[in-house]
mmCIF file of C-alpha atoms and ligand atoms in Angstrom:
data_model
loop_
_atom_site.group_PDB
_atom_site.id
_atom_site.type_symbol
_atom_site.label_atom_id
_atom_site.label_comp_id
_atom_site.label_asym_id
_atom_site.label_seq_id
_atom_site.Cartn_x
_atom_site.Cartn_y
_atom_site.Cartn_z
ATOM 1 C CA MET A 1 -30.631 -124.107 16.115
ATOM 2 C CA THR A 2 -28.450 -121.026 16.172
ATOM 3 C CA ALA A 3 -29.630 -118.303 13.856
ATOM 4 C CA GLN A 4 -27.519 -116.650 11.205
ATOM 5 C CA ARG A 5 -26.969 -112.978 11.918
ATOM 6 C CA ILE A 6 -28.314 -110.583 9.290
ATOM 7 C CA ASP A 7 -25.631 -107.935 8.977
ATOM 8 C CA GLY A 8 -27.293 -104.597 8.227
ATOM 9 C CA LYS A 9 -24.117 -102.679 8.884
ATOM 10 C CA GLN A 10 -22.280 -104.501 6.116
ATOM 11 C CA LEU A 11 -25.087 -104.244 3.541
ATOM 12 C CA ALA A 12 -25.577 -100.544 4.347
ATOM 13 C CA ALA A 13 -21.839 -99.908 3.801
ATOM 14 C CA GLN A 14 -22.043 -101.660 0.432
ATOM 15 C CA LEU A 15 -25.078 -99.573 -0.581
ATOM 16 C CA ARG A 16 -23.332 -96.344 0.467
ATOM 17 C CA ALA A 17 -20.316 -97.310 -1.647
ATOM 18 C CA ASP A 18 -22.593 -97.911 -4.682
ATOM 19 C CA ILE A 19 -24.368 -94.572 -4.135
ATOM 20 C CA LYS A 20 -21.040 -92.754 -3.766
ATOM 21 C CA SER A 21 -19.766 -94.294 -6.970
ATOM 22 C CA GLU A 22 -22.857 -93.194 -8.928
ATOM 23 C CA ILE A 23 -22.719 -89.646 -7.557
ATOM 24 C CA THR A 24 -18.966 -89.354 -8.237
ATOM 25 C CA THR A 25 -19.470 -90.400 -11.858
ATOM 26 C CA HIS A 26 -22.091 -87.688 -12.350
ATOM 27 C CA LEU A 27 -20.102 -85.004 -10.530
ATOM 28 C CA LYS A 28 -17.182 -85.611 -12.896
ATOM 29 C CA LYS A 29 -19.518 -84.705 -15.756
ATOM 30 C CA GLY A 30 -20.290 -81.379 -14.053
ATOM 31 C CA VAL A 31 -23.738 -82.312 -12.756
ATOM 32 C CA ARG A 32 -24.649 -80.627 -9.439
ATOM 33 C CA ALA A 33 -24.519 -82.753 -6.286
ATOM 34 C CA PRO A 34 -27.759 -84.088 -4.795
ATOM 35 C CA GLY A 35 -29.037 -81.919 -1.939
ATOM 36 C CA LEU A 36 -30.854 -83.049 1.205
ATOM 37 C CA ALA A 37 -32.453 -80.591 3.638
ATOM 38 C CA VAL A 38 -32.706 -81.903 7.190
ATOM 39 C CA ILE A 39 -34.839 -79.942 9.640
ATOM 40 C CA LEU A 40 -34.277 -80.466 13.348
ATOM 41 C CA ILE A 41 -36.470 -78.700 15.886
ATOM 42 C CA GLY A 42 -35.477 -78.320 19.529
ATOM 43 C CA HIS A 43 -32.801 -80.125 21.520
ATOM 44 C CA ASP A 44 -33.887 -83.760 21.782
ATOM 45 C CA LEU A 45 -30.632 -85.707 22.190
ATOM 46 C CA ALA A 46 -31.739 -88.809 20.254
ATOM 47 C CA SER A 47 -32.972 -86.625 17.366
ATOM 48 C CA GLN A 48 -29.683 -84.685 17.362
ATOM 49 C CA LEU A 49 -27.781 -87.974 17.107
ATOM 50 C CA TYR A 50 -29.964 -89.266 14.242
ATOM 51 C CA VAL A 51 -29.503 -85.990 12.342
ATOM 52 C CA LYS A 52 -25.739 -86.105 12.896
ATOM 53 C CA ASN A 53 -25.582 -89.676 11.550
ATOM 54 C CA LYS A 54 -27.628 -88.702 8.495
ATOM 55 C CA ARG A 55 -25.383 -85.676 7.849
ATOM 56 C CA LEU A 56 -22.224 -87.802 8.110
ATOM 57 C CA ALA A 57 -23.694 -90.441 5.784
ATOM 58 C CA CYS A 58 -24.545 -87.699 3.250
ATOM 59 C CA GLU A 59 -20.995 -86.339 3.424
ATOM 60 C CA GLU A 60 -19.571 -89.824 2.898
ATOM 61 C CA VAL A 61 -21.437 -90.407 -0.376
ATOM 62 C CA GLY A 62 -21.305 -86.856 -1.820
ATOM 63 C CA ILE A 63 -24.823 -85.651 -0.988
ATOM 64 C CA HIS A 64 -24.845 -81.985 0.056
ATOM 65 C CA SER A 65 -26.743 -81.779 3.361
ATOM 66 C CA PHE A 66 -28.381 -78.554 4.518
ATOM 67 C CA VAL A 67 -29.152 -78.874 8.227
ATOM 68 C CA PHE A 68 -31.673 -76.425 9.703
ATOM 69 C CA ASN A 69 -31.460 -76.343 13.515
ATOM 70 C CA LEU A 70 -34.635 -74.577 14.583
ATOM 71 C CA SER A 71 -35.692 -73.354 17.995
ATOM 72 C CA ALA A 72 -38.319 -75.438 19.853
ATOM 73 C CA ASP A 73 -40.654 -72.425 19.921
ATOM 74 C CA ILE A 74 -40.806 -71.979 16.145
ATOM 75 C CA THR A 75 -44.424 -71.563 15.057
ATOM 76 C CA GLU A 76 -46.119 -74.059 12.763
ATOM 77 C CA LYS A 77 -46.533 -71.321 10.140
ATOM 78 C CA GLU A 78 -42.806 -70.475 10.201
ATOM 79 C CA LEU A 79 -41.957 -74.159 9.744
ATOM 80 C CA LEU A 80 -44.445 -74.637 6.908
ATOM 81 C CA ASP A 81 -43.120 -71.456 5.221
ATOM 82 C CA LEU A 82 -39.593 -72.887 5.370
ATOM 83 C CA ILE A 83 -40.799 -76.163 3.817
ATOM 84 C CA HIS A 84 -42.587 -74.220 1.049
ATOM 85 C CA ASP A 85 -39.277 -72.439 0.304
ATOM 86 C CA LEU A 86 -37.345 -75.706 0.256
ATOM 87 C CA ASN A 87 -39.975 -77.239 -2.049
ATOM 88 C CA GLN A 88 -39.103 -74.501 -4.574
ATOM 89 C CA ARG A 89 -35.302 -74.714 -4.327
ATOM 90 C CA ALA A 90 -33.609 -76.353 -7.303
ATOM 91 C CA ASP A 91 -30.510 -77.343 -5.276
ATOM 92 C CA ILE A 92 -32.573 -79.425 -2.820
ATOM 93 C CA ASP A 93 -33.849 -82.827 -3.935
ATOM 94 C CA GLY A 94 -34.976 -84.200 -0.594
ATOM 95 C CA ILE A 95 -36.556 -82.745 2.551
ATOM 96 C CA LEU A 96 -36.614 -84.524 5.867
ATOM 97 C CA VAL A 97 -38.174 -83.208 9.063
ATOM 98 C CA GLN A 98 -36.831 -85.128 12.042
ATOM 99 C CA LEU A 99 -39.670 -86.529 14.174
ATOM 100 C CA PRO A 100 -41.034 -86.258 16.817
ATOM 101 C CA LEU A 101 -42.078 -82.622 16.627
ATOM 102 C CA PRO A 102 -42.955 -80.330 19.553
ATOM 103 C CA SER A 103 -46.608 -80.771 20.565
ATOM 104 C CA HIS A 104 -47.724 -77.336 19.238
ATOM 105 C CA ILE A 105 -46.852 -78.424 15.676
ATOM 106 C CA THR A 106 -49.193 -80.739 13.741
ATOM 107 C CA THR A 107 -47.051 -83.564 12.363
ATOM 108 C CA GLN A 108 -49.550 -84.410 9.637
ATOM 109 C CA ALA A 109 -49.589 -80.809 8.356
ATOM 110 C CA VAL A 110 -45.801 -80.865 8.137
ATOM 111 C CA ILE A 111 -45.689 -84.204 6.323
ATOM 112 C CA GLU A 112 -48.347 -83.091 3.842
ATOM 113 C CA THR A 113 -46.574 -79.791 3.100
ATOM 114 C CA ILE A 114 -43.431 -81.514 1.826
ATOM 115 C CA ASP A 115 -43.503 -81.894 -1.965
ATOM 116 C CA PRO A 116 -44.147 -85.652 -2.473
ATOM 117 C CA GLN A 117 -41.290 -85.671 -5.038
ATOM 118 C CA LYS A 118 -38.907 -84.472 -2.297
ATOM 119 C CA ASP A 119 -40.404 -86.622 0.480
ATOM 120 C CA VAL A 120 -37.346 -88.841 0.966
ATOM 121 C CA ASP A 121 -38.781 -90.275 4.213
ATOM 122 C CA GLY A 122 -41.714 -91.602 2.169
ATOM 123 C CA PHE A 123 -44.270 -90.463 4.779
ATOM 124 C CA HIS A 124 -46.460 -88.260 2.539
ATOM 125 C CA PRO A 125 -49.930 -89.774 1.898
ATOM 126 C CA TYR A 126 -49.148 -89.726 -1.845
ATOM 127 C CA ASN A 127 -46.087 -91.938 -1.391
ATOM 128 C CA LEU A 128 -47.801 -94.217 1.134
ATOM 129 C CA GLY A 129 -50.801 -94.435 -1.215
ATOM 130 C CA ARG A 130 -48.552 -95.415 -4.109
ATOM 131 C CA LEU A 131 -47.057 -98.158 -1.928
ATOM 132 C CA ALA A 132 -50.565 -99.328 -0.976
ATOM 133 C CA GLN A 133 -51.306 -99.638 -4.699
ATOM 134 C CA PHE A 134 -48.038 -101.559 -5.254
ATOM 135 C CA GLN A 135 -46.736 -98.724 -7.433
ATOM 136 C CA PRO A 136 -44.079 -97.459 -5.032
ATOM 137 C CA THR A 137 -42.335 -94.137 -5.568
ATOM 138 C CA LEU A 138 -40.383 -92.903 -2.535
ATOM 139 C CA ARG A 139 -40.688 -95.715 0.011
ATOM 140 C CA PRO A 140 -40.505 -95.322 3.821
ATOM 141 C CA CYS A 141 -36.853 -95.962 4.666
ATOM 142 C CA THR A 142 -37.049 -98.506 7.494
ATOM 143 C CA PRO A 143 -39.421 -101.004 5.795
ATOM 144 C CA TYR A 144 -37.608 -100.486 2.485
ATOM 145 C CA GLY A 145 -34.298 -101.291 4.175
ATOM 146 C CA ILE A 146 -35.809 -104.398 5.753
ATOM 147 C CA MET A 147 -36.949 -105.607 2.321
ATOM 148 C CA MET A 148 -33.373 -105.169 1.084
ATOM 149 C CA LEU A 149 -32.127 -107.241 4.032
ATOM 150 C CA LEU A 150 -34.702 -109.975 3.364
ATOM 151 C CA GLY A 151 -33.593 -109.937 -0.280
ATOM 152 C CA THR A 152 -30.105 -111.051 0.754
ATOM 153 C CA LEU A 153 -31.392 -114.256 2.378
ATOM 154 C CA ASP A 154 -31.783 -117.580 0.650
ATOM 155 C CA LEU A 155 -35.538 -117.359 1.132
ATOM 156 C CA THR A 156 -38.660 -117.103 -1.026
ATOM 157 C CA LEU A 157 -41.021 -114.537 0.454
ATOM 158 C CA LYS A 158 -44.010 -115.518 -1.679
ATOM 159 C CA GLY A 159 -46.574 -117.398 0.383
ATOM 160 C CA LYS A 160 -44.792 -116.941 3.723
ATOM 161 C CA ARG A 161 -46.754 -115.905 6.808
ATOM 162 C CA ALA A 162 -45.436 -112.548 7.995
ATOM 163 C CA VAL A 163 -46.397 -110.974 11.303
ATOM 164 C CA VAL A 164 -45.610 -107.314 11.947
ATOM 165 C CA VAL A 165 -45.933 -106.137 15.544
ATOM 166 C CA GLY A 166 -46.431 -102.368 15.628
ATOM 167 C CA ALA A 167 -48.705 -100.482 13.259
ATOM 168 C CA SER A 168 -47.307 -96.941 13.073
ATOM 169 C CA ASN A 169 -47.516 -94.902 9.866
ATOM 170 C CA ILE A 170 -43.731 -94.787 9.555
ATOM 171 C CA VAL A 171 -42.772 -98.410 10.282
ATOM 172 C CA GLY A 172 -45.493 -101.010 10.895
ATOM 173 C CA LYS A 173 -48.086 -100.084 8.264
ATOM 174 C CA PRO A 174 -45.655 -99.560 5.353
ATOM 175 C CA MET A 175 -43.830 -102.734 6.463
ATOM 176 C CA ALA A 176 -47.070 -104.697 6.166
ATOM 177 C CA LEU A 177 -47.633 -103.192 2.689
ATOM 178 C CA GLU A 178 -44.098 -104.080 1.566
ATOM 179 C CA LEU A 179 -44.545 -107.688 2.697
ATOM 180 C CA LEU A 180 -47.973 -107.842 1.068
ATOM 181 C CA MET A 181 -46.444 -106.554 -2.179
ATOM 182 C CA ALA A 182 -43.902 -109.397 -1.870
ATOM 183 C CA LYS A 183 -46.862 -111.824 -1.712
ATOM 184 C CA CYS A 184 -46.586 -112.738 1.958
ATOM 185 C CA THR A 185 -49.741 -113.393 3.958
ATOM 186 C CA VAL A 186 -49.545 -110.547 6.431
ATOM 187 C CA THR A 187 -50.888 -110.031 9.947
ATOM 188 C CA LEU A 188 -50.463 -106.567 11.454
ATOM 189 C CA CYS A 189 -50.562 -106.491 15.273
ATOM 190 C CA HIS A 190 -50.900 -103.493 17.605
ATOM 191 C CA SER A 191 -51.605 -102.716 21.237
ATOM 192 C CA ALA A 192 -55.193 -104.017 21.039
ATOM 193 C CA THR A 193 -54.279 -107.364 19.441
ATOM 194 C CA LEU A 194 -55.982 -109.944 21.618
ATOM 195 C CA ASN A 195 -53.562 -112.857 21.536
ATOM 196 C CA LEU A 196 -50.142 -111.710 20.424
ATOM 197 C CA GLN A 197 -48.502 -115.026 21.283
ATOM 198 C CA GLU A 198 -50.893 -116.940 19.017
ATOM 199 C CA GLU A 199 -50.141 -114.585 16.107
ATOM 200 C CA ILE A 200 -46.370 -114.665 16.590
ATOM 201 C CA GLU A 201 -46.259 -118.459 16.835
ATOM 202 C CA LYS A 202 -47.501 -118.629 13.221
ATOM 203 C CA ALA A 203 -44.893 -116.236 11.817
ATOM 204 C CA ASP A 204 -42.370 -117.423 9.236
ATOM 205 C CA ILE A 205 -41.225 -113.805 9.220
ATOM 206 C CA LEU A 206 -41.555 -111.739 12.377
ATOM 207 C CA VAL A 207 -40.978 -107.986 12.351
ATOM 208 C CA ALA A 208 -40.920 -106.474 15.829
ATOM 209 C CA ALA A 209 -41.544 -102.711 15.732
ATOM 210 C CA LEU A 210 -43.369 -101.877 18.929
ATOM 211 C CA GLY A 211 -40.680 -100.086 20.918
ATOM 212 C CA HIS A 212 -40.980 -102.265 24.044
ATOM 213 C CA PRO A 213 -38.281 -104.799 24.934
ATOM 214 C CA HIS A 214 -40.206 -107.144 27.227
ATOM 215 C CA VAL A 215 -43.428 -107.910 25.342
ATOM 216 C CA ILE A 216 -42.417 -110.527 22.740
ATOM 217 C CA ARG A 217 -41.005 -113.683 24.333
ATOM 218 C CA SER A 218 -38.374 -115.744 22.564
ATOM 219 C CA GLU A 219 -40.268 -119.000 23.179
ATOM 220 C CA TRP A 220 -43.126 -117.677 20.988
ATOM 221 C CA ILE A 221 -40.851 -117.569 17.934
ATOM 222 C CA LYS A 222 -41.543 -120.317 15.399
ATOM 223 C CA PRO A 223 -38.457 -122.516 14.943
ATOM 224 C CA GLY A 224 -36.723 -121.530 11.698
ATOM 225 C CA ALA A 225 -38.373 -118.092 11.483
ATOM 226 C CA VAL A 226 -36.751 -114.914 10.200
ATOM 227 C CA VAL A 227 -36.707 -112.337 12.988
ATOM 228 C CA ILE A 228 -36.329 -108.644 12.177
ATOM 229 C CA ASP A 229 -35.905 -106.409 15.195
ATOM 230 C CA VAL A 230 -36.717 -102.754 14.509
ATOM 231 C CA GLY A 231 -36.987 -101.683 18.156
ATOM 232 C CA MET A 232 -34.586 -99.154 19.607
ATOM 233 C CA ASN A 233 -34.874 -99.004 23.372
ATOM 234 C CA ARG A 234 -32.250 -97.275 25.461
ATOM 235 C CA ILE A 235 -31.910 -99.181 28.742
ATOM 236 C CA ASP A 236 -29.326 -97.887 31.245
ATOM 237 C CA GLY A 237 -27.609 -96.162 28.329
ATOM 238 C CA VAL A 238 -27.448 -99.370 26.253
ATOM 239 C CA LEU A 239 -29.331 -99.695 22.943
ATOM 240 C CA LYS A 240 -31.584 -102.791 22.914
ATOM 241 C CA GLY A 241 -34.119 -104.111 20.447
ATOM 242 C CA ASP A 242 -37.620 -105.446 21.070
ATOM 243 C CA ILE A 243 -36.335 -109.032 20.959
ATOM 244 C CA ALA A 244 -33.934 -110.803 23.358
ATOM 245 C CA TYR A 245 -31.274 -111.625 20.751
ATOM 246 C CA GLU A 246 -29.465 -114.494 22.482
ATOM 247 C CA THR A 247 -32.542 -116.587 23.277
ATOM 248 C CA ALA A 248 -34.382 -115.726 20.067
ATOM 249 C CA ALA A 249 -31.316 -116.805 18.076
ATOM 250 C CA GLN A 250 -31.724 -120.307 19.543
ATOM 251 C CA ARG A 251 -35.044 -120.653 17.667
ATOM 252 C CA ALA A 252 -34.788 -118.428 14.584
ATOM 253 C CA ALA A 253 -32.971 -119.266 11.336
ATOM 254 C CA TRP A 254 -32.006 -115.621 10.702
ATOM 255 C CA ILE A 255 -32.070 -112.629 13.013
ATOM 256 C CA THR A 256 -31.041 -108.967 12.946
ATOM 257 C CA PRO A 257 -28.956 -107.627 15.829
ATOM 258 C CA VAL A 258 -29.526 -104.287 17.565
ATOM 259 C CA PRO A 259 -27.424 -102.297 16.929
ATOM 260 C CA GLY A 260 -26.085 -103.205 13.476
ATOM 261 C CA GLY A 261 -29.254 -104.574 11.863
ATOM 262 C CA VAL A 262 -32.116 -102.376 10.709
ATOM 263 C CA GLY A 263 -30.732 -98.992 11.909
ATOM 264 C CA PRO A 264 -27.881 -98.603 9.378
ATOM 265 C CA MET A 265 -30.224 -99.714 6.583
ATOM 266 C CA THR A 266 -32.693 -96.944 7.421
ATOM 267 C CA VAL A 267 -29.988 -94.321 6.846
ATOM 268 C CA ALA A 268 -28.781 -96.067 3.674
ATOM 269 C CA MET A 269 -32.310 -96.037 2.236
ATOM 270 C CA LEU A 270 -32.607 -92.331 2.993
ATOM 271 C CA LEU A 271 -29.539 -91.810 0.789
ATOM 272 C CA LYS A 272 -31.021 -94.106 -1.857
ATOM 273 C CA ASN A 273 -34.301 -92.161 -1.842
ATOM 274 C CA THR A 274 -32.390 -88.862 -2.117
ATOM 275 C CA LEU A 275 -30.526 -90.292 -5.101
ATOM 276 C CA SER A 276 -33.843 -91.308 -6.726
ATOM 277 C CA ALA A 277 -35.314 -87.826 -6.145
ATOM 278 C CA TRP A 278 -32.141 -86.234 -7.592
ATOM 279 C CA ARG A 279 -32.237 -88.455 -10.702
ATOM 280 C CA ARG A 280 -35.798 -87.316 -11.349
ATOM 281 C CA GLY A 281 -35.058 -83.611 -10.689
HETATM 282 P P1 NAP B 1 -44.775 -95.955 17.599
HETATM 283 O O1 NAP B 1 -45.247 -94.871 16.699
HETATM 284 O O2 NAP B 1 -44.745 -95.720 19.080
HETATM 285 O O3 NAP B 1 -45.686 -97.237 17.303
HETATM 286 C C1 NAP B 1 -45.588 -98.374 18.089
HETATM 287 C C2 NAP B 1 -46.574 -99.401 17.599
HETATM 288 O O4 NAP B 1 -46.433 -100.555 18.433
HETATM 289 C C3 NAP B 1 -48.031 -98.963 17.668
HETATM 290 O O5 NAP B 1 -48.730 -99.413 16.533
HETATM 291 C C4 NAP B 1 -48.544 -99.648 18.924
HETATM 292 O O6 NAP B 1 -49.913 -100.006 18.872
HETATM 293 C C5 NAP B 1 -47.717 -100.910 18.940
HETATM 294 N N1 NAP B 1 -47.576 -101.461 20.283
HETATM 295 C C6 NAP B 1 -47.187 -100.808 21.399
HETATM 296 N N2 NAP B 1 -47.201 -101.645 22.444
HETATM 297 C C7 NAP B 1 -47.609 -102.856 21.987
HETATM 298 C C8 NAP B 1 -47.848 -104.113 22.587
HETATM 299 N N3 NAP B 1 -47.664 -104.326 23.899
HETATM 300 N N4 NAP B 1 -48.267 -105.123 21.806
HETATM 301 C C9 NAP B 1 -48.464 -104.942 20.470
HETATM 302 N N5 NAP B 1 -48.253 -103.764 19.847
HETATM 303 C C10 NAP B 1 -47.840 -102.730 20.607
HETATM 304 O O7 NAP B 1 -43.322 -96.437 17.229
HETATM 305 P P2 NAP B 1 -42.533 -96.453 15.818
HETATM 306 O O8 NAP B 1 -42.151 -95.079 15.457
HETATM 307 O O9 NAP B 1 -43.255 -97.306 14.851
HETATM 308 O O10 NAP B 1 -41.202 -97.219 16.282
HETATM 309 C C11 NAP B 1 -41.246 -98.525 16.846
HETATM 310 C C12 NAP B 1 -39.863 -98.882 17.356
HETATM 311 O O11 NAP B 1 -38.971 -98.906 16.243
HETATM 312 C C13 NAP B 1 -39.262 -97.881 18.326
HETATM 313 O O12 NAP B 1 -38.432 -98.572 19.245
HETATM 314 C C14 NAP B 1 -38.405 -96.985 17.454
HETATM 315 O O13 NAP B 1 -37.341 -96.371 18.151
HETATM 316 C C15 NAP B 1 -37.892 -98.014 16.481
HETATM 317 N N6 NAP B 1 -37.484 -97.477 15.172
HETATM 318 C C16 NAP B 1 -36.321 -97.934 14.678
HETATM 319 C C17 NAP B 1 -35.900 -97.526 13.453
HETATM 320 C C18 NAP B 1 -34.609 -98.040 12.917
HETATM 321 O O14 NAP B 1 -34.122 -97.536 11.922
HETATM 322 N N7 NAP B 1 -34.043 -99.078 13.531
HETATM 323 C C19 NAP B 1 -36.664 -96.624 12.698
HETATM 324 C C20 NAP B 1 -37.882 -96.183 13.220
HETATM 325 C C21 NAP B 1 -38.293 -96.629 14.471
HETATM 326 P P3 NAP B 1 -51.097 -98.917 18.706
HETATM 327 O O15 NAP B 1 -51.086 -98.548 17.255
HETATM 328 O O16 NAP B 1 -52.305 -99.691 19.082
HETATM 329 O O17 NAP B 1 -50.757 -97.790 19.618
#
């Protein structure tokens, strides 16, 4: 078997075109453009690149981006004060704080200070809670994008066994909730899972989001499975996923590449969430 490639780049481009078209129609009627505030702290190169990509994507579709480049020694209070100000601003619909944050700043305090209605990353406990209750509002971008990708396949999710490897608040846990909401039977694995191979062998849908390229072995993949690779590992300057694409593609029915799979969808869903927040505002 050679798997079909799930093309996230193409679907993301289509979504951006749809978003651009909707915004353009409203702008012609004199409505103000959606606004997204992006806060970047310090000089982490990967974070700078992510923020640049988000800014360019905003420009492409007509979202006004306000990028705040803050010094790494900003205090937590100064950052929270800025978020309070942005929460009040009528020209800003979405607020995103690029993670990770410097160690002197409490990530949870930052996430919880963002107005849940402007939380376009979908990380606020209110938005995660709504997802847990299957009443989603702003949904975490990466799992939401993966659900859109799965929706393009000729596949019924209901009743499928889904295994998510990685249980972070921003990817693994909301991914498990999304799949549960789609009526999959979900197993969520993490670093203390006792027999990862045994779990993965049962997966009709495998989502790898652990951030390590050599843990999951291609021969564990159930023949005919859908494999979604969230991992982004930079090895000798080359971006690699958590799954060995070539060998995994010999067993899977569908598989996402890295790059060009989940990554572009994450950015597209950020735009989609900003659009939703703007429509409500
Ligand atoms: P994270 O916060 O470091 O979480 C990693 C998760 O994987 C944790 O739950 C951890 O378990 C688990 N894990 C680590 N080693 C494991 C092992 N050997 N076996 C089983 N589980 C293991 O990472 P994250 O933020 O969720 O990101 C995960 C990966 O996705 C990273 O490569 C990141 O760069 C990538 N990512 C990609 C996108 C995209 O748009 N493509 C978006 C976000 C993240 P514990 O909970 O027990 O520690």
